[in-house]
C-alpha cells in the first residue's frame, strides 16, 4: 500500500464503492457545488482555483484559474466548457479510471468550472474507444439531472448547465484542444492556427475553456477544502496537488498511482510500482507519455514536478511513466513511437506530414540493418526542420523519441549501422550469381 | 429503410445536443455504422441531407476517423494495440497468435467473415497490456490461455465474460471486486 493519501482515487478505493450518485453523495459528493452555486460569485471560484496553483493535467500544465481568466468578461453570448476525455497519449490511462470508477467527481468538477466561466453547455469529448466510459458518463449525467445538479435552475439557484457526452472516432490529434473543437463541430480534427485562442474564439467561435478530466476532477476538492489545503500538497509553489501517474512497461506492478507531485521517480517506480519485474536493471524510462523525451537511470532521483522534469531535459506531460529494462532495444523503441506519430499526424502542415514519413522510413531502414552513417545526420536534420515549424505542438513532440534515444544511446544506432555495413561488404565479396 | 425512419427518436435526441447541426455528424455516422456494421455511401448521403451538408463534406469528415469503417468488417473486429507500452510486454506475440489461430494478418478478415484483425495505436490500457479491443469491449492482461477462451466464447456466445468492467488498476488491496 502506498504511504500517500490519495485525493482523486480515494473514493474508488473504498470497498464496495460503485461510483453511483448515492455512493458519491455519501462521501461528501456535490457539497462543493452546493457550497458555491448561486452563493459565491463565479469570479471568486476562479480566484480560489488560481490561488490553489492547480495546473492542467492534460499535458501542457497551464494554470487552470489563469486560463479561465482569459475569457472576455463583458462578452454577452454563449460560452462553452469542454472536458477533454480523449486520453490517447501512449502510456496514459488515468482518465479512463476516473471516468469509469467515479464519474460524478468529474461531473461536479465540470459543473463548478462551467459555473465559474459562465458556460451553460459543457461537452465531454471522450475518445471513441471508451464505449463503456461513455455509457457510464451518460448514466451518471442522467442521475445528476434527476437530482437537480444538471439542467435548468440547478439546486434552485437559477443557473443552467447542460452536460453532453460527445464521442470521438479514433484520432489522437483530437486531444489537441483546437482539433478537439474542430472535431466537435463535425469536421476533420485539424488543429487551428493560434492565436486566436479558444478563450476568445473556441467552439463555434465562442469563448471556450478546454480542460482535462483529471484537472476538472480536482475542483470539487479544492472548492470544498480550500486553496490553501491544496497548495500545501506537492511541491509548492509551482507544482501543487497530487497527480495520478500511469506506470507501464517492465515493472512488477504497473498501474495508476496517485502521489503528491514532487516524489521522485525512484519512489514511484521502486516503491509504488514494486520495482523491476525481473532481475534486469532499469535501462530507460519515459516520464510523461510518448511525447516526452526518454531519460536514463541517472534521472531516477528527479522529482515528479513540472519544473524538475523540465530541468532534467524532458517533461511531465500526461503523467504516463514507461519503464524499460536492460536489454530493451532503444532504436526499436524509438521506431515504435515514431510509427505512432507517423500514423497520427493529421497532415495539415508539411514539416510534420512529410517529416514523420521520412523519419519512419529512415528508422525502419536502420532497424532492418540497411542503414548508413549519413542516416543519423538525416534524422537529426529532419527533426530540426520539424520542431517549431508546425501548427500544433505535435511537431515538437514527435521528435522526442528519436532525438532523446540518439542522445543517450547513440552507440546502439551506430552498432546497427556497422552491422549493415559489414553485411554489405560480405555481399560485395560474394561471387556473382549467388544470393 | 432510411435512418430517419428507423431511428427518428435517437436522431432528434442527437440533434438537440448542439446549437449547430454539423456537430451531429459523427454521432450520426456512428448510428449508421451501428445499423449496417459500416458507414455506407447511401447513409452518408442521407446524413448530408439531414444536416444540410454536401456529400463531400460528410466524406471529408468520415474518412478522417479510423473508427468509422467505410467497408464492412468481420462480425468480431479484433483490434490489438501495438504501441510501445504494449509492445514492451508482448503485443507482437498476440498478433502472432491471431496469425496461427485464425490465419489472418492485420487488415484481413477470415473467410467466414467472423473475425477482422486490425493493429491499432494506444487504447489507454498500457498498464494492463497486452490488450485488445473486440468491437466495444476491452480484454486486458492477455495470455494465450485467455486469448483462446475469448476466441472460443466469441464464436459460441458472441461475447466473453473476460471483458474488462469499470477499469481500475491496480485493484485496491481490500476492496470487493464487483466486475467479475
Ligand atoms: C498532440 C496533442 C495531443 C493532446 N492530447 C490530449 C489528450 O488526449 N487529453 C488531454 O487532456 N489533453 C491533450 N492535449 C492537451 C490539450 O491540447 C490541452 O492543453 C488540454 O486539454 C488542456 O487541459 P488542461 O489545461 O486541463 O490540461 C494534447 C495536446 C497535443 C498537442
Ligand atoms: S504538427 Fe502535425 S499534427 Fe499538428 S497540425 Fe501539423 S500536421 Fe497536424
Ligand atoms: S500502449 Fe497499448 S494500450 Fe497504451
XYZ file of C-alpha atoms and ligand atoms in Angstrom:
658
model
C 0.000 0.000 0.000
C 1.077 3.469 -0.764
C 2.052 5.719 2.093
C 0.458 8.694 0.362
C -3.148 9.599 0.885
C -4.979 9.761 -2.417
C -7.421 12.548 -3.236
C -8.881 11.671 -6.620
C -8.658 7.903 -6.269
C -9.765 7.858 -2.660
C -13.458 7.126 -3.160
C -12.985 4.360 -5.649
C -10.589 2.581 -3.318
C -13.284 2.216 -0.668
C -14.610 -1.313 -0.509
C -17.900 -1.587 -2.363
C -17.762 1.889 -3.912
C -19.614 1.749 -7.234
C -19.428 5.340 -8.381
C -23.203 5.761 -8.259
C -24.714 9.100 -7.284
C -25.674 7.689 -3.922
C -22.162 6.450 -3.204
C -20.681 9.736 -4.311
C -23.042 11.787 -2.166
C -22.312 9.606 0.849
C -18.654 10.516 0.648
C -19.414 14.236 0.549
C -20.106 14.469 -3.154
C -21.775 17.592 -4.605
C -21.129 19.514 -1.376
C -18.705 21.784 -3.212
C -21.358 22.614 -5.784
C -23.926 23.243 -3.044
C -21.446 25.477 -1.279
C -20.898 27.853 -4.178
C -23.649 27.737 -6.748
C -25.683 30.923 -6.590
C -23.933 31.815 -3.311
C -20.329 32.554 -4.152
C -19.736 34.802 -7.185
C -18.175 32.918 -10.139
C -15.155 35.218 -10.121
C -14.417 34.156 -6.569
C -14.452 30.488 -7.593
C -11.904 31.343 -10.270
C -9.785 33.157 -7.708
C -9.818 30.137 -5.405
C -8.685 27.888 -8.246
C -5.998 30.392 -9.197
C -4.729 30.521 -5.618
C -4.660 26.745 -5.338
C -1.981 26.686 -8.022
C -3.802 23.928 -9.941
C -2.180 23.352 -13.313
C -3.639 21.437 -16.245
C -3.196 17.671 -16.146
C -3.690 17.212 -19.906
C -0.079 17.714 -20.847
C 0.846 21.368 -21.058
C 0.479 22.178 -17.350
C -1.117 25.578 -17.850
C -2.516 27.184 -14.649
C -6.239 26.449 -14.693
C -7.537 29.574 -12.976
C -5.411 31.780 -15.203
C -6.821 30.084 -18.297
C -10.369 30.749 -17.106
C -9.422 34.367 -16.501
C -8.664 34.833 -20.221
C -12.332 34.627 -21.136
C -13.700 38.045 -22.101
C -15.507 39.481 -19.082
C -18.063 41.595 -20.899
C -18.999 39.105 -23.618
C -22.749 38.526 -23.673
C -23.235 35.472 -25.936
C -22.814 31.785 -25.091
C -19.611 30.332 -23.663
C -18.610 26.698 -23.657
C -16.740 24.265 -21.492
C -15.148 21.160 -23.000
C -13.893 18.337 -20.880
C -11.005 16.704 -22.680
C -11.503 12.958 -22.216
C -9.665 11.999 -25.370
C -6.838 10.308 -23.444
C -4.767 8.986 -26.339
C -1.183 9.778 -25.385
C 0.584 6.402 -25.381
C 1.381 5.460 -21.805
C -1.605 7.243 -20.266
C -4.628 5.518 -18.735
C -5.703 7.585 -15.738
C -8.687 9.450 -17.153
C -10.226 6.138 -18.101
C -10.163 5.052 -14.463
C -11.527 8.383 -13.223
C -14.364 8.170 -15.754
C -15.330 4.565 -15.205
C -14.985 4.449 -11.420
C -16.036 7.874 -10.173
C -17.919 9.740 -12.910
C -19.695 12.136 -10.544
C -16.386 13.521 -9.322
C -15.768 14.681 -12.897
C -19.317 15.931 -13.360
C -19.105 18.011 -10.198
C -15.822 19.437 -11.473
C -17.455 20.249 -14.805
C -20.357 21.998 -13.083
C -18.015 24.060 -10.937
C -15.913 25.079 -13.929
C -18.988 25.865 -16.021
C -20.338 27.994 -13.183
C -17.044 29.830 -12.823
C -16.774 30.681 -16.520
C -20.489 31.198 -17.130
C -20.973 28.323 -19.575
C -24.451 26.863 -19.988
C -23.299 23.949 -22.115
C -20.475 21.581 -21.416
C -19.316 18.823 -23.734
C -17.331 15.833 -22.622
C -15.257 14.866 -25.652
C -14.415 11.238 -24.973
C -12.292 9.060 -27.221
C -14.433 6.771 -29.320
C -12.903 3.564 -27.984
C -14.156 4.322 -24.459
C -17.588 2.883 -25.146
C -18.011 1.737 -21.566
C -16.780 5.074 -20.235
C -19.258 6.965 -22.412
C -22.118 4.796 -21.148
C -21.078 5.289 -17.536
C -20.912 9.048 -18.020
C -24.306 9.101 -19.750
C -25.956 7.306 -16.866
C -24.209 9.480 -14.304
C -25.465 12.569 -16.146
C -28.994 11.151 -16.121
C -28.754 10.533 -12.362
C -27.406 14.020 -11.714
C -30.126 15.552 -13.870
C -32.862 13.869 -11.860
C -31.210 15.005 -8.629
C -31.215 18.602 -9.844
C -27.450 19.009 -10.245
C -27.546 19.254 -14.023
C -30.004 21.082 -16.272
C -32.048 24.226 -15.775
C -32.170 26.010 -12.426
C -29.566 23.858 -10.675
C -30.418 23.396 -6.979
C -32.868 26.262 -7.326
C -30.044 28.740 -7.845
C -31.258 29.927 -11.237
C -28.170 28.608 -13.006
C -28.369 26.383 -16.078
C -25.689 23.921 -17.118
C -26.297 21.100 -19.549
C -23.689 18.398 -19.989
C -23.402 16.232 -23.090
C -21.144 13.321 -23.938
C -19.630 13.519 -27.408
C -17.666 10.536 -28.681
C -14.573 10.939 -30.816
C -13.893 8.399 -33.512
C -10.258 7.357 -33.356
C -7.787 10.178 -33.905
C -5.030 11.016 -31.418
C -4.806 14.564 -32.653
C -8.330 15.305 -31.412
C -6.833 15.521 -27.932
C -5.160 18.757 -29.017
C -7.637 21.348 -27.875
C -8.337 23.135 -31.155
C -8.510 19.859 -33.105
C -10.969 18.726 -30.448
C -13.111 21.773 -31.169
C -12.990 21.159 -34.924
C -13.973 17.559 -34.351
C -16.812 18.617 -32.086
C -18.018 20.851 -34.893
C -18.279 17.792 -37.136
C -15.130 18.411 -39.131
C -11.807 16.661 -39.618
C -9.700 17.037 -36.495
C -7.174 19.521 -37.814
C -5.652 21.856 -35.221
C -6.301 25.547 -35.709
C -3.614 28.159 -36.050
C -3.282 30.014 -32.745
C -3.879 32.824 -31.926
C -6.762 33.356 -31.647
C -7.027 31.055 -28.648
C -10.122 29.122 -27.612
C -10.611 31.548 -24.713
C -11.903 34.089 -27.220
C -12.603 32.021 -30.359
C -13.357 28.454 -29.385
C -16.306 26.176 -30.063
C -18.495 27.801 -32.746
C -16.140 30.735 -32.458
C -17.376 31.463 -28.935
C -15.303 31.840 -25.753
C -14.375 28.333 -24.657
C -12.372 26.572 -21.996
C -10.907 23.116 -22.601
C -9.780 21.224 -19.511
C -8.571 17.710 -18.954
C -10.589 15.139 -16.970
C -8.125 14.984 -14.088
C -7.875 18.771 -13.896
C -11.646 19.017 -13.519
C -11.794 16.150 -11.020
C -9.604 18.202 -8.671
C -12.081 21.074 -8.488
C -14.621 19.678 -6.001
C -11.779 19.025 -3.564
C -10.270 22.480 -3.999
C -13.635 24.176 -3.505
C -14.547 22.016 -0.501
C -11.248 22.132 1.324
C -9.884 25.435 0.145
C -6.982 26.629 -1.934
C -4.566 26.569 0.982
C -5.151 22.917 1.676
C -4.462 22.145 -1.984
C -1.444 24.361 -2.415
C 0.246 22.742 0.581
C 0.295 19.368 -1.206
C 3.069 18.516 -3.618
C 5.950 20.848 -4.379
C 4.595 24.354 -3.948
C 4.517 26.951 -5.283
C 4.677 25.716 -8.864
C 3.509 22.113 -8.759
C 0.688 21.769 -6.276
C -1.624 18.872 -5.556
C -1.358 15.216 -6.355
C -1.062 13.595 -9.723
C -2.068 10.236 -10.994
C 0.906 8.631 -12.665
C 0.309 5.751 -15.038
C 3.172 3.301 -14.751
C 3.648 0.836 -17.586
C 6.373 -1.361 -19.043
C 8.761 -3.644 -17.222
C 7.699 -3.065 -13.617
C 6.264 -5.564 -11.183
C 3.006 -3.718 -10.569
C 2.066 -1.465 -13.462
C -0.969 0.725 -12.878
C -2.263 4.084 -11.702
C -0.624 5.622 -8.640
C -1.693 8.909 -7.163
C 1.101 10.663 -5.309
C 1.840 14.246 -4.313
C 3.815 15.999 -7.004
C 7.472 16.081 -6.072
C 8.077 12.459 -5.112
C 10.976 11.012 -7.054
C 10.819 8.638 -9.996
C 12.733 6.214 -7.817
C 9.953 6.153 -5.261
C 7.229 5.875 -7.904
C 8.914 3.066 -9.771
C 10.534 1.088 -6.945
C 8.036 1.607 -4.127
C 4.644 2.301 -5.655
C 5.014 0.122 -8.733
C 7.063 -2.554 -6.949
C 10.307 -2.149 -8.870
C 11.528 -4.036 -11.892
C 9.657 -7.168 -12.932
C 12.783 -9.335 -13.159
C 16.397 -9.122 -12.092
C 17.257 -6.965 -15.095
C 18.044 -3.405 -14.032
C 16.268 -0.323 -15.330
C 17.696 0.951 -18.581
C 15.441 3.822 -19.587
C 12.148 5.482 -18.769
C 9.754 7.889 -20.380
C 8.482 10.329 -17.757
C 5.376 11.819 -19.329
C 3.828 9.929 -22.220
C 5.077 9.251 -25.730
C 5.756 12.930 -26.352
C 8.284 13.209 -23.535
C 11.990 12.610 -24.197
C 13.457 9.388 -22.733
C 15.540 9.588 -19.568
C 18.254 7.327 -18.161
C 18.682 5.851 -14.645
C 20.736 8.954 -13.843
C 17.442 10.817 -13.604
C 15.773 8.446 -11.132
C 16.117 10.939 -8.300
C 14.472 13.713 -10.275
C 11.271 14.910 -8.649
C 7.964 14.402 -10.364
C 7.009 18.031 -10.704
C 6.749 20.238 -13.776
C 9.965 22.190 -13.223
C 12.238 19.358 -12.132
C 11.379 17.108 -15.064
C 11.819 20.009 -17.477
C 15.214 20.744 -15.941
C 16.192 17.106 -16.478
C 15.532 17.568 -20.203
C 12.096 16.047 -20.529
C 8.546 16.846 -19.465
C 5.936 15.711 -17.008
C 3.403 15.740 -19.836
C 0.424 13.475 -19.404
C 1.730 11.505 -16.421
C 2.470 8.321 -18.332
C 5.660 6.760 -16.963
C 7.002 3.894 -19.059
C 9.820 1.788 -17.703
C 12.218 -0.243 -19.820
C 14.628 -2.871 -18.553
C 18.181 -3.635 -19.617
C 18.121 -5.464 -22.924
C 15.410 -3.289 -24.464
C 16.450 -2.204 -27.939
C 16.266 1.580 -27.847
C 16.282 2.081 -31.605
C 13.367 -0.304 -31.895
C 11.580 1.533 -29.066
C 12.065 4.892 -30.749
C 10.797 3.441 -34.027
C 7.639 2.120 -32.339
C 6.812 5.584 -31.062
C 7.751 7.179 -34.354
C 5.339 4.843 -36.101
C 2.658 6.073 -33.736
C 3.352 9.694 -34.614
C 3.505 8.918 -38.312
C 0.126 7.220 -38.093
C -1.425 10.064 -36.129
C -0.054 13.138 -37.929
C -3.140 14.957 -39.151
C -1.383 16.080 -42.317
C -2.173 19.764 -42.070
C 1.399 21.050 -42.190
C 4.143 19.685 -44.401
C 7.076 19.536 -41.934
C 5.074 17.167 -39.762
C 3.259 15.262 -42.513
C 6.300 14.655 -44.710
C 8.846 14.705 -41.915
C 7.110 11.953 -39.952
C 7.040 9.785 -43.049
C 10.734 10.298 -43.769
C 11.641 9.716 -40.148
C 9.797 6.405 -40.106
C 11.384 5.300 -43.359
C 14.867 6.184 -42.168
C 14.337 4.493 -38.812
C 12.950 1.359 -40.443
C 15.992 1.217 -42.669
C 18.328 1.433 -39.697
C 16.454 -1.185 -37.687
C 16.388 -3.511 -40.717
C 20.193 -3.173 -40.875
C 20.157 -1.364 -44.166
C 21.232 1.978 -42.746
C 24.244 4.143 -43.411
C 26.132 6.572 -41.184
C 24.597 9.526 -43.044
C 21.189 8.371 -41.874
C 21.983 9.607 -38.391
C 22.570 13.103 -39.704
C 19.431 12.837 -41.791
C 17.444 12.001 -38.669
C 18.744 14.999 -36.774
C 18.280 17.223 -39.781
C 14.686 16.156 -40.257
C 13.911 16.621 -36.590
C 15.372 20.106 -36.580
C 13.263 21.014 -39.568
C 10.068 19.938 -37.852
C 10.449 21.442 -34.413
C 8.995 24.920 -34.044
C 7.662 24.940 -37.595
C 4.293 23.348 -37.182
C 0.723 24.408 -36.481
C 0.472 22.439 -33.255
C 2.904 21.066 -30.717
C 2.537 17.546 -32.087
C 5.508 18.527 -34.226
C 7.681 19.235 -31.200
C 6.529 16.015 -29.570
C 7.156 13.622 -32.417
C 10.889 14.225 -32.496
C 11.338 13.387 -28.801
C 11.810 9.625 -29.059
C 14.428 9.831 -31.805
C 16.318 12.851 -30.508
C 16.494 11.554 -26.945
C 17.487 7.994 -27.828
C 20.123 9.347 -30.194
C 21.415 11.476 -27.356
C 21.602 8.724 -24.744
C 22.055 5.548 -26.758
C 23.772 6.623 -29.967
C 26.083 3.564 -29.876
C 23.031 1.346 -30.426
C 22.251 3.179 -33.659
C 25.888 3.016 -34.689
C 26.087 -0.706 -33.988
C 23.100 -1.412 -36.246
C 24.703 0.608 -38.994
C 28.046 -1.132 -38.573
C 26.248 -4.421 -38.880
C 24.606 -3.144 -42.033
C 27.956 -2.103 -43.455
C 29.545 -5.432 -42.590
C 26.677 -7.258 -44.282
C 27.156 -5.093 -47.355
C 30.838 -5.924 -47.504
C 30.088 -9.600 -47.305
C 27.511 -9.172 -50.039
C 30.058 -7.395 -52.197
C 32.601 -10.159 -51.729
C 30.122 -12.818 -52.743
C 30.750 -14.322 -56.178
C 28.343 -13.054 -58.777
C 25.187 -15.036 -59.322
C 24.837 -16.102 -55.721
C 22.280 -14.563 -53.362
C -35.000 1.655 -44.823
C -33.880 5.170 -44.203
C -32.133 6.047 -40.954
C -34.540 8.871 -40.282
C -37.489 6.468 -40.328
C -35.800 3.785 -38.304
C -34.151 5.969 -35.671
C -36.359 9.039 -35.504
C -36.154 9.461 -31.724
C -32.426 8.860 -31.495
C -31.790 11.372 -34.244
C -33.982 14.019 -32.649
C -32.150 13.468 -29.374
C -28.714 13.748 -31.006
C -29.634 16.933 -32.834
C -30.917 18.503 -29.617
C -27.422 18.435 -28.085
C -25.936 21.003 -30.439
C -26.717 24.564 -31.494
C -25.069 23.886 -34.869
C -26.293 20.906 -36.861
C -22.963 19.795 -38.259
C -21.811 18.800 -34.772
C -24.220 15.882 -35.024
C -22.245 14.460 -37.933
C -20.013 11.976 -36.101
C -22.821 10.800 -33.799
C -24.999 10.182 -36.868
C -22.201 8.352 -38.667
C -21.920 6.121 -35.605
C -25.640 5.487 -35.787
C -25.301 4.451 -39.419
C -22.389 2.178 -38.533
C -24.336 0.607 -35.715
C -27.168 -0.065 -38.148
C -25.252 -1.625 -41.040
C -21.922 -2.577 -39.479
C -20.185 0.077 -41.541
C -20.847 3.523 -42.966
C -22.345 3.063 -46.421
C -22.428 5.662 -49.122
C -26.213 5.742 -49.019
C -26.090 6.514 -45.310
C -23.569 9.305 -45.839
C -25.809 10.866 -48.481
C -28.818 10.672 -46.225
C -26.895 12.213 -43.332
C -25.672 15.003 -45.607
C -29.259 15.806 -46.414
C -30.324 15.732 -42.773
C -27.603 18.167 -41.767
C -27.826 20.320 -44.900
C -24.263 19.471 -45.845
C -22.932 18.399 -49.206
C -21.975 14.721 -49.514
C -18.269 15.661 -49.884
C -18.432 17.469 -46.552
C -19.621 14.238 -44.996
C -16.975 12.089 -46.759
C -14.325 14.553 -45.747
C -15.096 14.011 -42.081
C -15.879 10.301 -42.338
C -12.548 9.487 -43.975
C -10.546 11.189 -41.226
C -11.554 8.922 -38.369
C -10.230 5.387 -38.045
C -13.205 4.101 -36.074
C -15.608 4.797 -38.895
C -15.469 1.771 -41.169
C -16.165 2.662 -44.748
C -16.077 -1.018 -45.682
C -17.776 -3.949 -43.983
C -15.657 -5.704 -41.345
C -15.990 -9.131 -39.748
C -18.516 -9.787 -37.019
C -15.767 -9.502 -34.425
C -13.256 -6.756 -35.013
C -10.078 -7.657 -33.117
C -8.088 -4.500 -32.508
C -4.720 -5.187 -30.986
C -2.715 -2.306 -29.613
C 0.832 -2.346 -30.930
C 2.133 0.917 -29.452
C 5.362 0.834 -27.463
C 3.992 0.186 -23.969
C 2.093 -2.863 -25.194
C 4.952 -3.959 -27.419
C 7.292 -3.990 -24.405
C 5.231 -6.726 -22.822
C 4.316 -8.834 -25.807
C 1.689 -7.349 -28.134
C 3.562 -8.672 -31.170
C 3.167 -12.148 -29.738
C -0.588 -11.624 -29.549
C -0.638 -10.587 -33.203
C 1.257 -13.821 -33.877
C -1.456 -15.861 -32.114
C -4.076 -14.385 -34.395
C -1.999 -15.410 -37.381
C -1.570 -19.003 -36.214
C -5.049 -19.476 -34.772
C -7.149 -17.611 -37.326
C -4.809 -17.350 -40.267
C -5.197 -13.615 -40.702
C -2.815 -10.694 -40.506
C -3.547 -7.018 -39.897
C -6.215 -5.693 -42.254
C -7.500 -9.156 -43.106
C -10.807 -10.904 -42.466
C -11.384 -14.638 -42.046
C -13.187 -16.419 -44.882
C -16.259 -16.978 -42.703
C -16.335 -13.204 -42.093
C -16.300 -13.747 -38.343
C -13.011 -12.036 -37.498
C -11.184 -8.983 -38.800
C -7.782 -8.074 -37.364
C -6.530 -4.522 -37.057
C -3.466 -3.312 -35.259
C -4.181 -0.032 -33.533
C -2.384 2.609 -31.511
C -2.600 3.048 -27.728
C -6.040 2.400 -26.266
C -5.256 3.619 -22.742
C -4.679 0.197 -21.254
C -0.890 0.289 -21.164
C -0.659 -0.842 -17.523
C -2.747 -3.917 -18.264
C -1.026 -4.833 -21.501
C -1.029 -6.715 -23.765
C -4.585 -5.930 -24.679
C -7.134 -5.914 -27.432
C -10.490 -4.374 -28.073
C -13.157 -6.539 -29.693
C -15.993 -4.407 -31.010
C -16.921 -2.391 -27.899
C -15.148 -4.442 -25.249
C -11.639 -4.364 -23.813
C -9.694 -7.522 -22.957
C -6.541 -6.903 -20.957
C -3.542 -8.719 -19.459
C -3.851 -11.218 -22.266
C -2.260 -14.627 -22.005
C -2.508 -17.360 -24.592
C -4.942 -19.267 -22.426
C -7.193 -16.250 -22.037
C -6.926 -15.470 -25.703
C -8.072 -18.975 -26.679
C -11.006 -18.714 -24.365
C -12.010 -15.329 -25.744
C -12.000 -16.639 -29.308
C -13.972 -19.729 -28.326
C -16.535 -17.742 -26.347
C -16.965 -15.162 -29.078
C -17.704 -17.908 -31.588
C -20.072 -19.664 -29.255
C -21.826 -16.881 -27.362
C -20.965 -13.717 -29.237
C -19.325 -12.298 -26.121
C -16.924 -13.307 -23.366
C -17.023 -12.718 -19.627
C -13.304 -11.953 -19.540
C -14.002 -8.448 -20.855
C -12.998 -5.581 -18.586
C -15.650 -3.919 -16.458
C -15.232 -0.446 -14.927
C -11.487 -0.055 -15.010
C -9.193 0.199 -12.017
C -5.608 -0.988 -11.845
C -4.084 -1.965 -9.532
C -7.170 -3.173 -7.778
C -7.492 -1.797 -4.251
C -5.968 -4.014 -1.590
C -9.099 -4.960 0.324
C -11.909 -3.904 -1.946
C -14.573 -6.265 -3.141
C -14.342 -6.986 -6.830
C -17.662 -6.145 -8.433
C -16.649 -6.645 -12.029
C -16.182 -10.351 -12.131
C -0.989 16.312 -29.980
C -1.666 16.658 -28.682
C -2.475 15.718 -28.061
C -3.115 16.015 -26.868
N -3.906 15.064 -26.287
C -4.548 15.359 -25.130
C -5.408 14.399 -24.521
O -5.590 13.281 -25.012
N -6.030 14.743 -23.371
C -5.863 15.974 -22.789
O -6.465 16.247 -21.773
N -5.051 16.895 -23.353
C -4.403 16.618 -24.501
N -3.601 17.574 -25.077
C -3.504 18.903 -24.417
C -4.652 19.800 -24.847
O -4.297 20.479 -26.039
C -4.958 20.857 -23.812
O -3.781 21.511 -23.470
C -5.566 20.315 -22.544
O -6.703 19.554 -22.825
C -5.945 21.464 -21.658
O -6.449 20.993 -20.444
P -5.670 21.224 -19.084
O -5.262 22.655 -19.058
O -6.679 20.882 -18.067
O -4.519 20.301 -19.113
C -2.943 17.282 -26.272
C -2.105 18.218 -26.890
C -1.477 17.915 -28.076
C -0.601 18.940 -28.718
S 2.068 19.444 -36.376
Fe 1.321 17.556 -37.325
S -0.470 17.069 -36.129
Fe -0.048 19.240 -35.704
S -1.227 20.374 -37.237
Fe 0.756 19.993 -38.159
S 0.461 18.074 -39.347
Fe -1.223 18.215 -37.883
S 0.320 1.222 -25.486
Fe -1.181 -0.292 -25.780
S -2.829 0.444 -24.594
Fe -1.341 2.015 -24.388
